[in-house]
CSV table of C-alpha atoms in Angstrom, one decimal:
chain,number,residue,atom,x,y,z
A,277,MET,CA,-20.8,-113.8,-25.0
A,278,ALA,CA,-24.0,-113.8,-25.1
A,279,THR,CA,-27.0,-114.3,-28.2
A,280,VAL,CA,-30.2,-112.5,-28.7
A,281,ARG,CA,-33.0,-113.9,-29.3
A,282,LEU,CA,-36.3,-112.3,-30.4
A,283,GLN,CA,-39.5,-113.9,-30.3
A,284,ASN,CA,-42.8,-112.1,-32.0
A,285,ILE,CA,-41.6,-108.7,-31.1
A,286,THR,CA,-44.5,-106.4,-31.5
A,287,LYS,CA,-44.8,-102.9,-30.4
A,288,ARG,CA,-46.7,-100.2,-30.7
A,289,PHE,CA,-47.2,-96.2,-30.0
A,290,GLY,CA,-50.3,-95.6,-29.8
A,291,ASP,CA,-52.0,-96.9,-33.4
A,292,LEU,CA,-49.2,-97.1,-35.1
A,293,ILE,CA,-47.3,-99.9,-35.3
A,294,ALA,CA,-44.1,-99.2,-34.7
A,295,LEU,CA,-42.2,-103.3,-34.3
A,296,ASP,CA,-44.9,-105.7,-36.8
A,297,ASP,CA,-43.5,-109.3,-35.6
A,298,ILE,CA,-39.9,-108.8,-35.4
A,299,ASN,CA,-38.2,-112.8,-35.0
A,300,LEU,CA,-34.4,-112.8,-35.3
A,301,ASP,CA,-31.3,-115.1,-33.6
A,302,ILE,CA,-27.6,-113.3,-33.0
A,303,ARG,CA,-25.2,-115.4,-32.9
A,304,ASP,CA,-22.9,-115.4,-29.8
A,305,GLU,CA,-19.6,-112.8,-30.6
A,306,GLU,CA,-21.5,-112.1,-33.9
A,307,PHE,CA,-21.9,-107.9,-35.2
A,308,PHE,CA,-25.5,-107.7,-36.8
A,309,VAL,CA,-26.1,-105.3,-38.0
A,310,LEU,CA,-30.1,-104.6,-38.2
A,311,LEU,CA,-30.7,-101.2,-41.7
A,312,GLY,CA,-32.7,-99.2,-42.3
A,313,GLN,CA,-34.7,-96.1,-43.5
A,314,THR,CA,-35.1,-93.6,-41.0
A,315,GLY,CA,-39.3,-94.4,-38.9
A,316,ALA,CA,-38.5,-98.6,-40.1
A,317,GLY,CA,-38.1,-99.3,-36.4
A,318,LYS,CA,-34.2,-99.2,-35.5
A,319,THR,CA,-33.5,-97.3,-33.0
A,320,THR,CA,-37.0,-98.8,-31.5
A,321,THR,CA,-35.7,-102.5,-31.8
A,322,LEU,CA,-32.2,-101.3,-30.1
A,323,ARG,CA,-34.7,-99.7,-27.6
A,324,CYS,CA,-36.8,-102.9,-26.8
A,325,ILE,CA,-33.4,-105.0,-26.3
A,326,ALA,CA,-31.8,-102.6,-24.0
A,327,GLY,CA,-35.7,-102.8,-21.3
A,328,LEU,CA,-35.8,-98.6,-22.4
A,329,ASP,CA,-39.3,-99.9,-24.0
A,330,LYS,CA,-41.9,-102.8,-23.5
A,331,PRO,CA,-42.8,-104.9,-26.7
A,332,GLU,CA,-46.4,-105.4,-26.6
A,333,GLU,CA,-46.4,-108.6,-27.4
A,334,GLY,CA,-43.7,-111.1,-28.0
A,335,THR,CA,-40.2,-112.3,-25.7
A,336,ILE,CA,-36.5,-111.2,-25.7
A,337,TYR,CA,-34.0,-113.6,-24.7
A,338,LEU,CA,-30.4,-113.3,-24.0
A,339,ASP,CA,-28.4,-116.3,-24.2
A,340,ASP,CA,-31.8,-118.4,-23.9
A,341,VAL,CA,-33.2,-116.3,-20.7
A,342,SER,CA,-36.3,-114.3,-21.4
A,343,VAL,CA,-35.1,-110.8,-20.1
A,344,ASN,CA,-38.8,-108.7,-20.6
A,345,ASP,CA,-39.3,-108.6,-17.0
A,346,LYS,CA,-35.3,-107.2,-16.0
A,347,THR,CA,-34.8,-104.0,-15.8
A,348,PRO,CA,-32.2,-102.2,-18.0
A,349,ALA,CA,-29.6,-102.6,-15.4
A,350,GLU,CA,-29.6,-106.2,-15.1
A,351,ARG,CA,-29.9,-107.2,-18.5
A,352,ASP,CA,-26.2,-106.3,-18.3
A,353,VAL,CA,-26.2,-104.9,-22.2
A,354,ALA,CA,-23.5,-102.1,-23.0
A,355,PHE,CA,-26.5,-98.7,-24.8
A,356,VAL,CA,-23.9,-96.7,-27.6
A,357,PHE,CA,-25.9,-94.1,-28.9
A,358,GLN,CA,-26.0,-91.3,-31.9
A,359,SER,CA,-24.6,-89.0,-30.4
A,360,HIS,CA,-22.2,-89.2,-27.0
A,361,ILE,CA,-23.6,-87.3,-24.4
A,362,LEU,CA,-19.9,-86.3,-22.0
A,363,TYR,CA,-20.3,-85.0,-18.5
A,364,PRO,CA,-18.4,-82.1,-19.8
A,365,HIS,CA,-17.3,-81.0,-16.3
A,366,LEU,CA,-15.6,-84.7,-15.8
A,367,SER,CA,-12.5,-85.7,-17.7
A,368,VAL,CA,-11.8,-88.5,-19.9
A,369,TYR,CA,-10.3,-89.9,-17.9
A,370,GLU,CA,-14.3,-89.7,-14.8
A,371,ASN,CA,-16.2,-90.0,-17.9
A,372,MET,CA,-14.9,-93.1,-19.2
A,373,ALA,CA,-14.2,-94.6,-15.5
A,374,PHE,CA,-18.3,-93.6,-14.0
A,375,PRO,CA,-20.5,-96.7,-15.3
A,376,LEU,CA,-17.8,-98.9,-12.7
A,377,HIS,CA,-18.1,-97.0,-9.7
A,378,PRO,CA,-21.5,-98.5,-9.4
A,379,ARG,CA,-20.0,-101.4,-10.3
A,380,LYS,CA,-18.2,-101.4,-6.2
A,381,LEU,CA,-14.7,-102.1,-8.4
A,382,SER,CA,-11.8,-100.8,-6.7
A,383,GLU,CA,-10.3,-98.4,-7.4
A,384,GLU,CA,-7.3,-100.6,-8.7
A,385,GLU,CA,-9.6,-102.3,-11.7
A,386,ILE,CA,-11.1,-99.3,-12.0
A,387,ASP,CA,-7.7,-97.8,-13.0
A,388,ARG,CA,-6.3,-101.0,-15.6
A,389,ARG,CA,-9.7,-101.1,-17.9
A,390,VAL,CA,-9.8,-97.3,-18.0
A,391,LYS,CA,-6.0,-97.6,-19.0
A,392,ASP,CA,-6.7,-100.9,-21.2
A,393,ILE,CA,-9.4,-99.7,-23.5
A,394,ALA,CA,-8.2,-95.9,-24.0
A,395,GLN,CA,-4.7,-97.9,-25.1
A,396,MET,CA,-6.7,-100.4,-27.1
A,397,LEU,CA,-8.8,-97.2,-28.6
A,398,HIS,CA,-5.8,-94.9,-29.0
A,399,ILE,CA,-7.0,-91.9,-26.1
A,400,GLU,CA,-4.9,-92.9,-23.6
A,401,HIS,CA,-3.0,-88.9,-24.3
A,402,LEU,CA,-7.1,-87.9,-24.4
A,403,LEU,CA,-7.4,-88.3,-20.6
A,404,MET,CA,-6.7,-86.2,-19.0
A,405,ARG,CA,-8.8,-83.2,-21.5
A,406,THR,CA,-12.1,-82.2,-20.3
A,407,PRO,CA,-15.1,-83.2,-23.5
A,408,ASN,CA,-14.9,-79.2,-24.4
A,409,GLN,CA,-11.5,-80.5,-25.9
A,410,LEU,CA,-11.9,-82.9,-28.3
A,411,SER,CA,-12.6,-83.3,-32.5
A,412,GLY,CA,-16.0,-85.6,-33.1
A,413,GLY,CA,-14.1,-88.3,-33.8
A,414,GLU,CA,-12.2,-88.3,-30.2
A,415,THR,CA,-15.4,-88.1,-28.8
A,416,GLN,CA,-16.9,-90.6,-30.7
A,417,ARG,CA,-14.1,-92.9,-29.7
A,418,VAL,CA,-14.5,-91.6,-26.0
A,419,GLY,CA,-18.2,-93.0,-26.2
A,420,LEU,CA,-17.6,-96.6,-27.7
A,421,GLY,CA,-14.8,-96.7,-24.7
A,422,ARG,CA,-16.6,-95.9,-21.9
A,423,ALA,CA,-19.4,-98.2,-22.9
A,424,MET,CA,-16.4,-101.0,-23.8
A,425,VAL,CA,-15.2,-100.7,-19.8
A,426,ARG,CA,-18.1,-102.7,-19.3
A,427,ARG,CA,-17.4,-106.1,-21.2
A,428,PRO,CA,-21.2,-105.4,-21.1
A,429,GLN,CA,-22.7,-108.9,-22.8
A,430,VAL,CA,-23.9,-107.3,-25.5
A,431,PHE,CA,-23.3,-104.0,-27.6
A,432,LEU,CA,-26.3,-102.3,-28.1
A,433,MET,CA,-25.1,-99.4,-31.7
A,434,ASP,CA,-27.6,-96.7,-32.4
A,435,GLU,CA,-26.3,-94.6,-36.1
A,436,PRO,CA,-22.6,-94.2,-33.7
A,437,ILE,CA,-21.0,-92.6,-36.7
A,438,SER,CA,-24.0,-90.9,-38.3
A,439,ASN,CA,-22.7,-87.6,-37.3
A,440,LEU,CA,-18.7,-87.9,-38.5
A,441,ASP,CA,-17.3,-86.6,-41.5
A,442,ALA,CA,-17.2,-88.7,-44.8
A,443,LYS,CA,-13.4,-89.5,-44.0
A,444,LEU,CA,-14.6,-90.2,-40.1
A,445,ARG,CA,-16.8,-92.3,-40.8
A,446,THR,CA,-14.7,-94.4,-43.0
A,447,GLU,CA,-11.7,-94.7,-40.1
A,448,MET,CA,-15.0,-95.7,-37.5
A,449,ARG,CA,-16.3,-98.4,-39.3
A,450,ALA,CA,-13.4,-100.0,-39.2
A,451,GLU,CA,-12.1,-98.9,-35.5
A,452,ILE,CA,-15.0,-100.1,-34.6
A,453,ARG,CA,-15.1,-103.9,-36.0
A,454,TRP,CA,-11.6,-104.2,-35.0
A,455,ARG,CA,-12.1,-103.7,-31.9
A,456,GLN,CA,-15.0,-105.5,-31.5
A,457,ARG,CA,-13.4,-108.7,-32.9
A,458,GLU,CA,-11.3,-108.3,-30.3
A,459,LEU,CA,-12.9,-108.3,-27.9
A,460,GLY,CA,-15.1,-111.0,-29.3
A,461,THR,CA,-18.3,-109.0,-27.7
A,462,THR,CA,-22.2,-109.7,-29.5
A,463,THR,CA,-22.7,-106.2,-31.4
A,464,PHE,CA,-25.7,-105.3,-32.3
A,465,TYR,CA,-25.5,-102.2,-34.8
A,466,VAL,CA,-28.4,-100.0,-36.7
A,467,THR,CA,-28.0,-98.3,-39.0
A,468,HIS,CA,-29.7,-96.3,-42.3
A,469,ASP,CA,-25.8,-96.4,-44.9
A,470,GLN,CA,-26.1,-99.7,-46.4
A,471,ILE,CA,-21.9,-99.3,-46.9
A,472,GLU,CA,-21.7,-99.0,-43.6
A,473,ALA,CA,-24.3,-102.3,-43.2
A,474,MET,CA,-22.5,-104.5,-46.3
A,475,SER,CA,-18.6,-103.5,-45.1
A,476,MET,CA,-19.2,-104.3,-41.3
A,477,ALA,CA,-21.7,-106.5,-41.2
A,478,ASP,CA,-21.6,-110.8,-40.1
A,479,ARG,CA,-24.8,-110.2,-41.1
A,480,ILE,CA,-28.4,-107.6,-41.8
A,481,ALA,CA,-31.5,-107.3,-41.8
A,482,VAL,CA,-32.6,-105.6,-44.4
A,483,LEU,CA,-35.9,-103.6,-41.9
A,484,GLU,CA,-38.9,-101.8,-43.7
A,485,ALA,CA,-41.8,-100.7,-41.3
A,486,GLY,CA,-41.7,-102.6,-38.6
A,487,ARG,CA,-40.9,-105.5,-40.7
A,488,ILE,CA,-38.1,-108.2,-41.7
A,489,GLN,CA,-37.3,-108.0,-45.2
A,490,GLN,CA,-34.4,-110.1,-46.1
A,491,LEU,CA,-32.3,-111.8,-43.3
A,492,GLY,CA,-28.5,-113.0,-45.5
A,493,THR,CA,-25.5,-112.3,-45.0
A,494,PRO,CA,-23.7,-108.8,-47.2
A,495,ALA,CA,-23.2,-110.7,-49.8
A,496,GLU,CA,-27.0,-113.1,-50.3
A,497,ILE,CA,-28.5,-109.7,-50.3
A,498,TYR,CA,-26.8,-107.9,-51.9
A,499,ASN,CA,-26.8,-109.9,-54.7
A,500,HIS,CA,-30.4,-111.9,-54.7
A,501,PRO,CA,-32.5,-109.5,-53.5
A,502,ILE,CA,-35.6,-110.8,-52.1
A,503,ASN,CA,-38.1,-107.7,-53.7
A,504,LEU,CA,-37.9,-104.7,-54.5
A,505,PHE,CA,-37.2,-103.0,-51.7
A,506,VAL,CA,-34.1,-104.6,-51.0
A,507,ALA,CA,-32.7,-104.2,-54.7
A,508,GLY,CA,-33.0,-100.7,-54.2
A,509,PHE,CA,-31.9,-99.5,-51.2
A,510,ILE,CA,-28.7,-102.6,-51.1
A,511,GLY,CA,-25.5,-100.9,-53.0
A,512,ASN,CA,-24.2,-98.1,-55.0
A,513,PRO,CA,-25.7,-97.3,-56.9
A,514,SER,CA,-28.1,-99.7,-56.4
A,515,MET,CA,-29.5,-101.7,-58.3
A,516,ASN,CA,-31.0,-100.4,-61.9
A,517,CYS,CA,-35.0,-101.7,-61.5
A,518,ILE,CA,-36.5,-101.0,-65.0
A,519,PRO,CA,-40.5,-102.3,-66.9
A,520,CYS,CA,-39.4,-104.5,-68.6
A,521,ASP,CA,-41.5,-106.6,-71.6
A,522,ILE,CA,-40.9,-110.9,-72.4
A,523,SER,CA,-41.2,-111.6,-76.1
A,524,SER,CA,-40.2,-115.0,-77.8
A,525,THR,CA,-38.8,-115.1,-81.1
A,526,ASP,CA,-37.6,-118.3,-83.0
A,527,GLY,CA,-37.7,-119.8,-79.7
A,528,GLU,CA,-36.0,-117.3,-78.3
A,529,LEU,CA,-36.3,-114.7,-75.1
A,530,ARG,CA,-35.8,-111.7,-76.1
A,531,LEU,CA,-36.3,-108.5,-72.8
A,532,THR,CA,-37.5,-105.0,-73.9
A,533,LEU,CA,-36.6,-102.6,-71.4
A,534,ALA,CA,-39.1,-99.4,-70.9
A,535,SER,CA,-41.5,-100.3,-74.3
A,536,HIS,CA,-43.8,-97.8,-72.8
A,537,LEU,CA,-40.7,-94.6,-74.4
A,538,GLY,CA,-41.5,-96.2,-77.8
A,539,ARG,CA,-37.2,-96.7,-77.7
A,540,ASP,CA,-35.9,-100.0,-78.7
A,541,SER,CA,-34.0,-100.8,-75.8
A,542,SER,CA,-34.2,-104.9,-76.2
A,543,VAL,CA,-31.6,-107.9,-75.8
A,544,ILE,CA,-31.9,-111.9,-75.7
A,545,ILE,CA,-31.9,-113.4,-72.5
A,546,GLN,CA,-29.2,-115.6,-73.2
A,547,ASN,CA,-28.7,-117.7,-70.1
A,548,SER,CA,-30.9,-120.7,-70.5
A,549,GLU,CA,-31.9,-120.9,-66.7
A,550,THR,CA,-32.9,-117.2,-66.1
A,551,ALA,CA,-34.7,-117.6,-70.3
A,552,LYS,CA,-36.4,-121.0,-68.4
A,553,VAL,CA,-37.3,-119.5,-64.8
A,554,VAL,CA,-38.9,-116.5,-67.0
A,555,ASN,CA,-40.6,-117.6,-69.4
A,556,ASP,CA,-41.7,-120.2,-66.7
A,557,SER,CA,-43.2,-117.8,-64.8
A,558,ASN,CA,-47.0,-116.5,-65.4
A,559,PRO,CA,-47.4,-115.0,-68.8
A,560,ASP,CA,-49.6,-112.1,-67.2
A,561,ARG,CA,-47.3,-111.0,-65.2
A,562,ASP,CA,-46.5,-107.6,-65.1
A,563,LEU,CA,-41.7,-107.0,-64.5
A,564,ILE,CA,-39.3,-105.5,-63.8
A,565,PHE,CA,-35.5,-106.2,-64.7
A,566,GLY,CA,-33.6,-105.4,-62.9
A,567,THR,CA,-29.7,-105.3,-63.2
A,568,HIS,CA,-26.1,-103.8,-61.1
A,569,ALA,CA,-24.3,-101.1,-62.3
A,570,GLU,CA,-21.3,-103.8,-62.2
A,571,ASP,CA,-23.5,-105.7,-64.6
A,572,VAL,CA,-23.7,-103.2,-67.5
A,573,ILE,CA,-21.3,-103.5,-70.3
A,574,VAL,CA,-21.5,-99.8,-72.7
A,575,SER,CA,-19.3,-99.7,-74.9
A,576,HIS,CA,-18.1,-96.7,-77.9
A,577,GLN,CA,-18.0,-99.9,-80.9
A,578,SER,CA,-21.3,-101.9,-81.1
A,579,ILE,CA,-20.7,-105.0,-79.6
A,580,ALA,CA,-23.5,-108.7,-79.7
A,581,ASN,CA,-26.4,-108.8,-78.4
A,582,ALA,CA,-26.5,-105.0,-77.5
A,583,PHE,CA,-28.9,-102.5,-78.1
A,584,ARG,CA,-28.1,-97.8,-78.5
A,585,ALA,CA,-28.9,-95.7,-75.2
A,586,GLU,CA,-27.7,-92.1,-75.0
A,587,VAL,CA,-25.4,-90.3,-72.0
A,588,TYR,CA,-27.0,-88.9,-69.4
A,589,SER,CA,-24.4,-87.8,-67.3
A,590,SER,CA,-20.8,-90.1,-66.3
A,591,GLU,CA,-19.8,-89.1,-63.2
A,592,PRO,CA,-16.1,-90.0,-62.5
A,593,LEU,CA,-15.2,-90.9,-59.2
A,594,GLY,CA,-11.1,-92.0,-59.3
A,595,ALA,CA,-11.3,-96.3,-59.5
A,596,GLU,CA,-14.6,-96.3,-61.8
A,597,THR,CA,-17.0,-93.5,-63.8
A,598,ILE,CA,-21.2,-94.2,-63.1
A,599,VAL,CA,-22.7,-93.7,-66.4
A,600,GLU,CA,-25.9,-93.0,-66.7
A,601,LEU,CA,-28.4,-93.4,-69.6
A,602,THR,CA,-31.7,-92.5,-70.1
A,603,LEU,CA,-33.7,-94.8,-72.5
A,604,GLY,CA,-36.8,-92.1,-73.6
A,605,THR,CA,-38.7,-90.1,-71.7
A,606,ASP,CA,-41.9,-90.4,-70.2
A,607,THR,CA,-44.8,-87.6,-71.3
A,608,SER,CA,-44.2,-85.5,-67.9
A,609,GLY,CA,-40.4,-85.5,-69.1
A,610,ALA,CA,-38.6,-87.7,-66.7
A,611,HIS,CA,-35.5,-89.6,-67.9
A,612,THR,CA,-35.9,-93.3,-67.0
A,613,ILE,CA,-32.2,-94.2,-66.0
A,614,LEU,CA,-30.4,-97.2,-66.4
A,615,LYS,CA,-26.3,-96.5,-64.4
A,616,ALA,CA,-23.5,-98.5,-65.5
A,617,CYS,CA,-19.7,-98.6,-63.2
A,618,THR,CA,-17.1,-97.9,-65.5
A,619,ALA,CA,-13.6,-98.7,-65.2
A,620,PRO,CA,-11.9,-95.0,-64.5
A,621,ASN,CA,-10.6,-93.9,-67.1
A,622,PHE,CA,-14.4,-94.0,-69.4
A,623,GLU,CA,-15.1,-91.1,-71.3
A,624,ALA,CA,-18.6,-90.9,-72.2
A,625,GLU,CA,-20.4,-87.2,-73.5
A,626,ILE,CA,-23.4,-86.2,-72.6
A,627,GLY,CA,-25.3,-87.0,-75.2
A,628,GLN,CA,-23.0,-89.3,-77.0
A,629,HIS,CA,-24.7,-92.4,-78.1
A,630,LEU,CA,-23.7,-96.3,-76.8
A,631,TYR,CA,-23.5,-99.5,-77.2
A,632,VAL,CA,-25.3,-101.9,-73.6
A,633,THR,CA,-25.4,-104.6,-72.8
A,634,PHE,CA,-25.2,-106.6,-69.7
A,635,VAL,CA,-24.0,-109.4,-68.3
A,636,PRO,CA,-26.2,-112.7,-68.9
A,637,GLU,CA,-25.6,-115.1,-65.3
A,638,ARG,CA,-26.4,-111.4,-63.4
A,639,MET,CA,-30.0,-111.3,-64.3
A,640,HIS,CA,-32.9,-110.3,-61.5
A,641,PHE,CA,-36.2,-110.4,-61.9
A,642,PHE,CA,-39.6,-109.2,-60.2
A,643,ASP,CA,-43.3,-109.1,-59.8
A,644,LYS,CA,-44.4,-105.5,-60.6
A,645,ASN,CA,-47.5,-106.1,-58.3
A,646,SER,CA,-46.0,-108.2,-54.8
A,647,GLY,CA,-42.2,-106.4,-55.4
A,648,GLU,CA,-41.4,-110.1,-54.7
A,649,ALA,CA,-38.7,-111.2,-56.6
A,650,ILE,CA,-38.6,-114.8,-59.6
A,651,LEU,CA,-35.9,-114.9,-59.9
């Protein structure tokens, strides 16, 4: 199908730098996700690729050919929007066929393409309906089908399922990913939802304030976040990130969390590699400790190398229970919370004290000032 390359792309709106020197390479047939919060520059990136916005600096390539001077129609990309605008006076069939008429295809070819895609998306029974007779999920499928009948080189998808309810979003995530694999069309998908990104992407680029923070596979970004922003954005729940102190006693490194709160929330760093990296870092550096909720070990009974913490809340979710533990409160009364992902039948009462420790090989540390990961 096609590759997409963004080279040194900068886009401004007045004094606002929407995209700041963006460099990305999207591979042929890849499902690539650009993940970021509202206002990060995701839609602007798509609009630049589509030719709807023109960057002030940089070059956009489709199959290694610059398209900076090409019109949107000449770029052969299909834009799938957050809200699918279907022509209300046309049937589903006519809406799907509409983008094919300017291509001067025969009526037989148009009919074949529409019906093939309708069958693929399981919407054959909707072809004679009008848009006001469709549910939200059906509307999304029709909008997707209208893009697919064109057989573009690249799909550009701008949060196409964010307006659906949770159940439909889950269904459509699987649907879109399955159809993309079936067609083999290079897809550039943007979303603010990290669950969508993690479950759908071959690779993810995390965007913040117009800059790429990290690029990698879902597993790489989840297991090795490059900075505090990525660590706090990826995962559900996101990574615990808590100020810490490191001290050395009898040749062992002790990690103490939120010592300013006056509680002894400390453990020995038992993994030798982790201990070496932390020990070799600048001793004057202020650190943030990071750990995923599933790497927090909690117990009703005393366990080795653990501290006690009070249960702040417990949230049974069926497949798991998320337990929030308070490490203390600051002068304003705000709690410092540590989240643990426990077994579905784990029982924890608010106010109860549990023993807490961490998976030694899964500790993360960040520079508090720069936010950059040191481990």
